[in-house]
């Protein structure tokens, strides 16, 4: 699986991440990982995904931090943002490109009701993950999930793996396969660098 590349990619001079490295963890090695990462790894293995989580030296609580650590474009970070649907208190997960901001009105149109921002307690109780490490898979309670169509710009994206230091690579179509979620328009019109510091939830 190769990193997505775009003409004039500013990360071209950075050393690429070795994706093969993410296939090597198993058994005792997985047991040494944080509980959330173990849960994500187990789900990825169960679903036959070829690349398991890897741990970064530094936390990646924002898309920009993750991109810097991985040597990729901010847009290649698949950030998971949790909302609360007000009508039934259900968790709504929007997996969006790291250089985009969610348009809540568009999300409401897709999920059939008003949504609100989820606090740390809600995120933890519904997903089993803390803000900054929410994975798109292996949630404690399956959320209503939407995938940002702008992720399809890239061959490879990186998602959180249940911990601020944990990440794993996948193709955007794998994201759809793993979650069963629709790929839709859920973002605001792009504004240069506006979303790079938006924390993933």
PDB file of C-alpha atoms in Angstrom:
ATOM      1  CA  UNK A   1       0.000   0.000   0.000  1.00  0.00           C
ATOM      2  CA  UNK A   2       1.603   3.233  -1.113  1.00  0.00           C
ATOM      3  CA  UNK A   3       1.202   6.683   0.370  1.00  0.00           C
ATOM      4  CA  UNK A   4      -1.081   9.008  -1.547  1.00  0.00           C
ATOM      5  CA  UNK A   5       0.875  11.578  -3.519  1.00  0.00           C
ATOM      6  CA  UNK A   6      -0.126  14.845  -5.063  1.00  0.00           C
ATOM      7  CA  UNK A   7       1.883  17.112  -7.358  1.00  0.00           C
ATOM      8  CA  UNK A   8       3.949  19.496  -5.283  1.00  0.00           C
ATOM      9  CA  UNK A   9       3.528  17.385  -2.151  1.00  0.00           C
ATOM     10  CA  UNK A  10       5.419  19.303   0.592  1.00  0.00           C
ATOM     11  CA  UNK A  11       6.154  16.037   2.392  1.00  0.00           C
ATOM     12  CA  UNK A  12       8.174  14.662  -0.534  1.00  0.00           C
ATOM     13  CA  UNK A  13      11.490  15.211   1.249  1.00  0.00           C
ATOM     14  CA  UNK A  14      10.387  13.469   4.426  1.00  0.00           C
ATOM     15  CA  UNK A  15      11.212   9.794   5.013  1.00  0.00           C
ATOM     16  CA  UNK A  16       8.169   7.661   4.171  1.00  0.00           C
ATOM     17  CA  UNK A  17       6.486   5.585   6.841  1.00  0.00           C
ATOM     18  CA  UNK A  18       7.142   1.881   6.361  1.00  0.00           C
ATOM     19  CA  UNK A  19       3.647   0.436   6.016  1.00  0.00           C
ATOM     20  CA  UNK A  20       5.011  -3.099   6.211  1.00  0.00           C
ATOM     21  CA  UNK A  21       6.005  -2.322   9.778  1.00  0.00           C
ATOM     22  CA  UNK A  22       2.333  -2.299  10.712  1.00  0.00           C
ATOM     23  CA  UNK A  23       1.852  -5.956   9.756  1.00  0.00           C
ATOM     24  CA  UNK A  24       4.364  -7.340  12.232  1.00  0.00           C
ATOM     25  CA  UNK A  25       2.645  -6.957  15.582  1.00  0.00           C
ATOM     26  CA  UNK A  26       1.063 -10.067  17.006  1.00  0.00           C
ATOM     27  CA  UNK A  27       0.677 -12.108  20.165  1.00  0.00           C
ATOM     28  CA  UNK A  28       2.779 -10.841  23.056  1.00  0.00           C
ATOM     29  CA  UNK A  29       3.546  -7.580  21.262  1.00  0.00           C
ATOM     30  CA  UNK A  30      -0.143  -6.709  21.041  1.00  0.00           C
ATOM     31  CA  UNK A  31      -0.595  -7.425  24.755  1.00  0.00           C
ATOM     32  CA  UNK A  32       1.902  -4.674  25.544  1.00  0.00           C
ATOM     33  CA  UNK A  33      -0.178  -2.057  23.731  1.00  0.00           C
ATOM     34  CA  UNK A  34      -2.807   0.170  25.399  1.00  0.00           C
ATOM     35  CA  UNK A  35      -6.201  -1.509  25.788  1.00  0.00           C
ATOM     36  CA  UNK A  36      -7.876   0.650  23.165  1.00  0.00           C
ATOM     37  CA  UNK A  37      -5.194  -0.128  20.588  1.00  0.00           C
ATOM     38  CA  UNK A  38      -5.486  -3.836  21.359  1.00  0.00           C
ATOM     39  CA  UNK A  39      -9.222  -3.623  20.698  1.00  0.00           C
ATOM     40  CA  UNK A  40      -8.683  -1.887  17.371  1.00  0.00           C
ATOM     41  CA  UNK A  41      -5.964  -4.365  16.370  1.00  0.00           C
ATOM     42  CA  UNK A  42      -8.229  -7.304  17.190  1.00  0.00           C
ATOM     43  CA  UNK A  43     -11.042  -5.857  15.079  1.00  0.00           C
ATOM     44  CA  UNK A  44      -8.720  -5.165  12.150  1.00  0.00           C
ATOM     45  CA  UNK A  45      -7.389  -8.710  12.317  1.00  0.00           C
ATOM     46  CA  UNK A  46     -10.912 -10.117  12.514  1.00  0.00           C
ATOM     47  CA  UNK A  47     -11.922  -8.161   9.422  1.00  0.00           C
ATOM     48  CA  UNK A  48      -8.810  -9.179   7.499  1.00  0.00           C
ATOM     49  CA  UNK A  49      -7.248  -5.720   7.292  1.00  0.00           C
ATOM     50  CA  UNK A  50      -3.560  -6.177   6.391  1.00  0.00           C
ATOM     51  CA  UNK A  51      -2.079  -3.305   8.411  1.00  0.00           C
ATOM     52  CA  UNK A  52      -2.212  -3.275  12.197  1.00  0.00           C
ATOM     53  CA  UNK A  53      -1.794  -0.216  14.444  1.00  0.00           C
ATOM     54  CA  UNK A  54       1.566   1.296  15.169  1.00  0.00           C
ATOM     55  CA  UNK A  55       2.520   3.610  18.013  1.00  0.00           C
ATOM     56  CA  UNK A  56       3.942   7.077  17.381  1.00  0.00           C
ATOM     57  CA  UNK A  57       6.594   8.562  19.642  1.00  0.00           C
ATOM     58  CA  UNK A  58       4.513  11.703  20.130  1.00  0.00           C
ATOM     59  CA  UNK A  59       0.785  12.084  20.679  1.00  0.00           C
ATOM     60  CA  UNK A  60      -1.287  13.023  17.619  1.00  0.00           C
ATOM     61  CA  UNK A  61      -4.348  14.726  19.074  1.00  0.00           C
ATOM     62  CA  UNK A  62      -4.861  16.962  16.034  1.00  0.00           C
ATOM     63  CA  UNK A  63      -4.709  16.270  12.318  1.00  0.00           C
ATOM     64  CA  UNK A  64      -1.652  18.509  11.973  1.00  0.00           C
ATOM     65  CA  UNK A  65       0.213  16.658  14.730  1.00  0.00           C
ATOM     66  CA  UNK A  66      -0.573  13.321  13.107  1.00  0.00           C
ATOM     67  CA  UNK A  67       0.512  14.548   9.677  1.00  0.00           C
ATOM     68  CA  UNK A  68       3.777  15.908  11.061  1.00  0.00           C
ATOM     69  CA  UNK A  69       4.530  12.641  12.855  1.00  0.00           C
ATOM     70  CA  UNK A  70       3.778  10.496   9.803  1.00  0.00           C
ATOM     71  CA  UNK A  71       5.258  12.754   7.132  1.00  0.00           C
ATOM     72  CA  UNK A  72       2.010  12.972   5.167  1.00  0.00           C
ATOM     73  CA  UNK A  73      -0.439  15.639   4.048  1.00  0.00           C
ATOM     74  CA  UNK A  74      -2.942  16.861   6.643  1.00  0.00           C
ATOM     75  CA  UNK A  75      -5.729  15.766   4.316  1.00  0.00           C
ATOM     76  CA  UNK A  76      -4.527  12.161   4.578  1.00  0.00           C
ATOM     77  CA  UNK A  77      -5.423  12.076   8.266  1.00  0.00           C
ATOM     78  CA  UNK A  78      -8.861  10.496   8.695  1.00  0.00           C
ATOM     79  CA  UNK A  79     -10.005  12.248  11.855  1.00  0.00           C
ATOM     80  CA  UNK A  80     -12.936  10.803  13.802  1.00  0.00           C
ATOM     81  CA  UNK A  81     -15.293  13.362  15.331  1.00  0.00           C
ATOM     82  CA  UNK A  82     -18.138  12.338  17.624  1.00  0.00           C
ATOM     83  CA  UNK A  83     -21.429  14.232  17.834  1.00  0.00           C
ATOM     84  CA  UNK A  84     -24.553  13.536  19.895  1.00  0.00           C
ATOM     85  CA  UNK A  85     -27.897  13.205  18.130  1.00  0.00           C
ATOM     86  CA  UNK A  86     -30.284  15.130  20.340  1.00  0.00           C
ATOM     87  CA  UNK A  87     -33.444  13.161  19.576  1.00  0.00           C
ATOM     88  CA  UNK A  88     -32.201   9.848  20.963  1.00  0.00           C
ATOM     89  CA  UNK A  89     -28.770  10.595  22.474  1.00  0.00           C
ATOM     90  CA  UNK A  90     -27.105   8.386  19.861  1.00  0.00           C
ATOM     91  CA  UNK A  91     -23.455   8.839  19.002  1.00  0.00           C
ATOM     92  CA  UNK A  92     -22.785  10.101  15.479  1.00  0.00           C
ATOM     93  CA  UNK A  93     -19.294   9.509  14.094  1.00  0.00           C
ATOM     94  CA  UNK A  94     -18.063  11.645  11.216  1.00  0.00           C
ATOM     95  CA  UNK A  95     -14.793  10.456   9.692  1.00  0.00           C
ATOM     96  CA  UNK A  96     -13.418  13.392   7.774  1.00  0.00           C
ATOM     97  CA  UNK A  97     -10.281  14.498   6.000  1.00  0.00           C
ATOM     98  CA  UNK A  98      -7.862  16.331   8.277  1.00  0.00           C
ATOM     99  CA  UNK A  99      -7.891  19.498   6.183  1.00  0.00           C
ATOM    100  CA  UNK A 100     -11.677  19.838   6.258  1.00  0.00           C
ATOM    101  CA  UNK A 101     -14.211  21.092   8.815  1.00  0.00           C
ATOM    102  CA  UNK A 102     -17.505  19.330   9.423  1.00  0.00           C
ATOM    103  CA  UNK A 103     -20.672  21.119   8.324  1.00  0.00           C
ATOM    104  CA  UNK A 104     -23.115  20.212  11.091  1.00  0.00           C
ATOM    105  CA  UNK A 105     -26.155  21.126   8.989  1.00  0.00           C
ATOM    106  CA  UNK A 106     -25.092  18.616   6.347  1.00  0.00           C
ATOM    107  CA  UNK A 107     -24.587  15.965   9.013  1.00  0.00           C
ATOM    108  CA  UNK A 108     -28.048  16.657  10.445  1.00  0.00           C
ATOM    109  CA  UNK A 109     -29.578  16.170   7.006  1.00  0.00           C
ATOM    110  CA  UNK A 110     -27.923  12.755   6.725  1.00  0.00           C
ATOM    111  CA  UNK A 111     -28.762  11.502  10.235  1.00  0.00           C
ATOM    112  CA  UNK A 112     -32.298  12.869  10.389  1.00  0.00           C
ATOM    113  CA  UNK A 113     -32.074  15.145  13.395  1.00  0.00           C
ATOM    114  CA  UNK A 114     -30.281  17.870  15.279  1.00  0.00           C
ATOM    115  CA  UNK A 115     -26.811  17.118  16.598  1.00  0.00           C
ATOM    116  CA  UNK A 116     -24.631  18.654  19.277  1.00  0.00           C
ATOM    117  CA  UNK A 117     -20.996  18.424  20.235  1.00  0.00           C
ATOM    118  CA  UNK A 118     -20.154  15.489  22.472  1.00  0.00           C
ATOM    119  CA  UNK A 119     -18.220  16.024  25.694  1.00  0.00           C
ATOM    120  CA  UNK A 120     -15.365  13.814  26.869  1.00  0.00           C
ATOM    121  CA  UNK A 121     -17.597  11.693  29.101  1.00  0.00           C
ATOM    122  CA  UNK A 122     -20.073  11.008  26.285  1.00  0.00           C
ATOM    123  CA  UNK A 123     -17.277  10.119  23.857  1.00  0.00           C
ATOM    124  CA  UNK A 124     -15.649   7.729  26.319  1.00  0.00           C
ATOM    125  CA  UNK A 125     -18.889   6.026  27.347  1.00  0.00           C
ATOM    126  CA  UNK A 126     -20.147   5.471  23.792  1.00  0.00           C
ATOM    127  CA  UNK A 127     -16.923   4.649  21.984  1.00  0.00           C
ATOM    128  CA  UNK A 128     -14.665   3.281  24.695  1.00  0.00           C
ATOM    129  CA  UNK A 129     -11.978   5.706  23.517  1.00  0.00           C
ATOM    130  CA  UNK A 130     -10.821   9.064  24.841  1.00  0.00           C
ATOM    131  CA  UNK A 131     -10.915  12.230  22.746  1.00  0.00           C
ATOM    132  CA  UNK A 132      -7.790  12.386  20.610  1.00  0.00           C
ATOM    133  CA  UNK A 133      -7.670   8.634  20.055  1.00  0.00           C
ATOM    134  CA  UNK A 134     -11.105   7.696  18.709  1.00  0.00           C
ATOM    135  CA  UNK A 135     -10.828   5.020  16.044  1.00  0.00           C
ATOM    136  CA  UNK A 136     -13.333   4.610  13.218  1.00  0.00           C
ATOM    137  CA  UNK A 137     -13.746   0.952  14.260  1.00  0.00           C
ATOM    138  CA  UNK A 138     -14.123  -1.180  17.408  1.00  0.00           C
ATOM    139  CA  UNK A 139     -16.488   1.131  19.279  1.00  0.00           C
ATOM    140  CA  UNK A 140     -18.093   0.044  22.546  1.00  0.00           C
ATOM    141  CA  UNK A 141     -21.500   0.919  21.051  1.00  0.00           C
ATOM    142  CA  UNK A 142     -21.749   1.124  17.250  1.00  0.00           C
ATOM    143  CA  UNK A 143     -22.370   4.756  16.258  1.00  0.00           C
ATOM    144  CA  UNK A 144     -24.220   6.227  13.316  1.00  0.00           C
ATOM    145  CA  UNK A 145     -21.282   6.760  10.956  1.00  0.00           C
ATOM    146  CA  UNK A 146     -20.676   9.025   7.964  1.00  0.00           C
ATOM    147  CA  UNK A 147     -17.515   9.151   5.835  1.00  0.00           C
ATOM    148  CA  UNK A 148     -16.324  12.365   4.218  1.00  0.00           C
ATOM    149  CA  UNK A 149     -16.185  11.967   0.440  1.00  0.00           C
ATOM    150  CA  UNK A 150     -13.089  14.177   0.328  1.00  0.00           C
ATOM    151  CA  UNK A 151     -11.048  11.308   1.776  1.00  0.00           C
ATOM    152  CA  UNK A 152     -11.335   9.622  -1.617  1.00  0.00           C
ATOM    153  CA  UNK A 153      -8.768  12.106  -2.955  1.00  0.00           C
ATOM    154  CA  UNK A 154      -6.031   9.909  -1.508  1.00  0.00           C
ATOM    155  CA  UNK A 155      -4.764   6.375  -2.062  1.00  0.00           C
ATOM    156  CA  UNK A 156      -3.897   5.973   1.613  1.00  0.00           C
ATOM    157  CA  UNK A 157      -5.183   7.676   4.743  1.00  0.00           C
ATOM    158  CA  UNK A 158      -4.268   7.226   8.403  1.00  0.00           C
ATOM    159  CA  UNK A 159      -6.756   6.870  11.253  1.00  0.00           C
ATOM    160  CA  UNK A 160      -6.470   6.877  15.035  1.00  0.00           C
ATOM    161  CA  UNK A 161      -6.197   3.445  16.616  1.00  0.00           C
ATOM    162  CA  UNK A 162      -7.772   3.906  20.041  1.00  0.00           C
ATOM    163  CA  UNK A 163      -5.040   6.011  21.649  1.00  0.00           C
ATOM    164  CA  UNK A 164      -3.443   9.434  20.957  1.00  0.00           C
ATOM    165  CA  UNK A 165      -0.207   7.654  19.989  1.00  0.00           C
ATOM    166  CA  UNK A 166      -1.850   4.893  17.938  1.00  0.00           C
ATOM    167  CA  UNK A 167      -2.532   5.034  14.178  1.00  0.00           C
ATOM    168  CA  UNK A 168      -3.129   2.664  11.278  1.00  0.00           C
ATOM    169  CA  UNK A 169      -3.172   3.070   7.469  1.00  0.00           C
ATOM    170  CA  UNK A 170      -5.924   2.119   5.063  1.00  0.00           C
ATOM    171  CA  UNK A 171      -7.430   2.960   1.709  1.00  0.00           C
ATOM    172  CA  UNK A 172     -10.580   5.100   1.928  1.00  0.00           C
ATOM    173  CA  UNK A 173     -12.592   2.245   0.405  1.00  0.00           C
ATOM    174  CA  UNK A 174     -11.345   0.015   3.244  1.00  0.00           C
ATOM    175  CA  UNK A 175     -12.761   2.572   5.645  1.00  0.00           C
ATOM    176  CA  UNK A 176     -16.153   2.155   4.021  1.00  0.00           C
ATOM    177  CA  UNK A 177     -15.832  -1.631   4.091  1.00  0.00           C
ATOM    178  CA  UNK A 178     -14.832  -1.733   7.755  1.00  0.00           C
ATOM    179  CA  UNK A 179     -17.566   0.621   8.961  1.00  0.00           C
ATOM    180  CA  UNK A 180     -20.369  -0.044   6.485  1.00  0.00           C
ATOM    181  CA  UNK A 181     -20.926   3.721   6.419  1.00  0.00           C
ATOM    182  CA  UNK A 182     -21.998   5.840   3.440  1.00  0.00           C
ATOM    183  CA  UNK A 183     -19.546   8.195   1.749  1.00  0.00           C
ATOM    184  CA  UNK A 184     -21.218  11.613   1.672  1.00  0.00           C
ATOM    185  CA  UNK A 185     -20.668  15.372   1.605  1.00  0.00           C
ATOM    186  CA  UNK A 186     -20.357  16.460   5.243  1.00  0.00           C
ATOM    187  CA  UNK A 187     -17.839  19.313   5.159  1.00  0.00           C
ATOM    188  CA  UNK A 188     -17.707  23.063   4.794  1.00  0.00           C
ATOM    189  CA  UNK A 189     -16.152  24.662   1.743  1.00  0.00           C
ATOM    190  CA  UNK A 190     -12.355  24.354   2.186  1.00  0.00           C
ATOM    191  CA  UNK A 191     -10.528  27.225   3.876  1.00  0.00           C
ATOM    192  CA  UNK A 192      -6.721  27.120   3.765  1.00  0.00           C
ATOM    193  CA  UNK A 193      -5.284  25.572   6.939  1.00  0.00           C
ATOM    194  CA  UNK A 194      -8.517  26.232   8.871  1.00  0.00           C
ATOM    195  CA  UNK A 195      -9.013  22.680  10.050  1.00  0.00           C
ATOM    196  CA  UNK A 196      -5.443  21.537  10.642  1.00  0.00           C
ATOM    197  CA  UNK A 197      -5.717  22.141  14.378  1.00  0.00           C
ATOM    198  CA  UNK A 198      -9.223  20.737  14.861  1.00  0.00           C
ATOM    199  CA  UNK A 199      -8.934  17.996  17.446  1.00  0.00           C
ATOM    200  CA  UNK A 200     -10.172  14.562  16.517  1.00  0.00           C
ATOM    201  CA  UNK A 201     -12.642  13.208  19.045  1.00  0.00           C
TER     202      UNK A 201
END
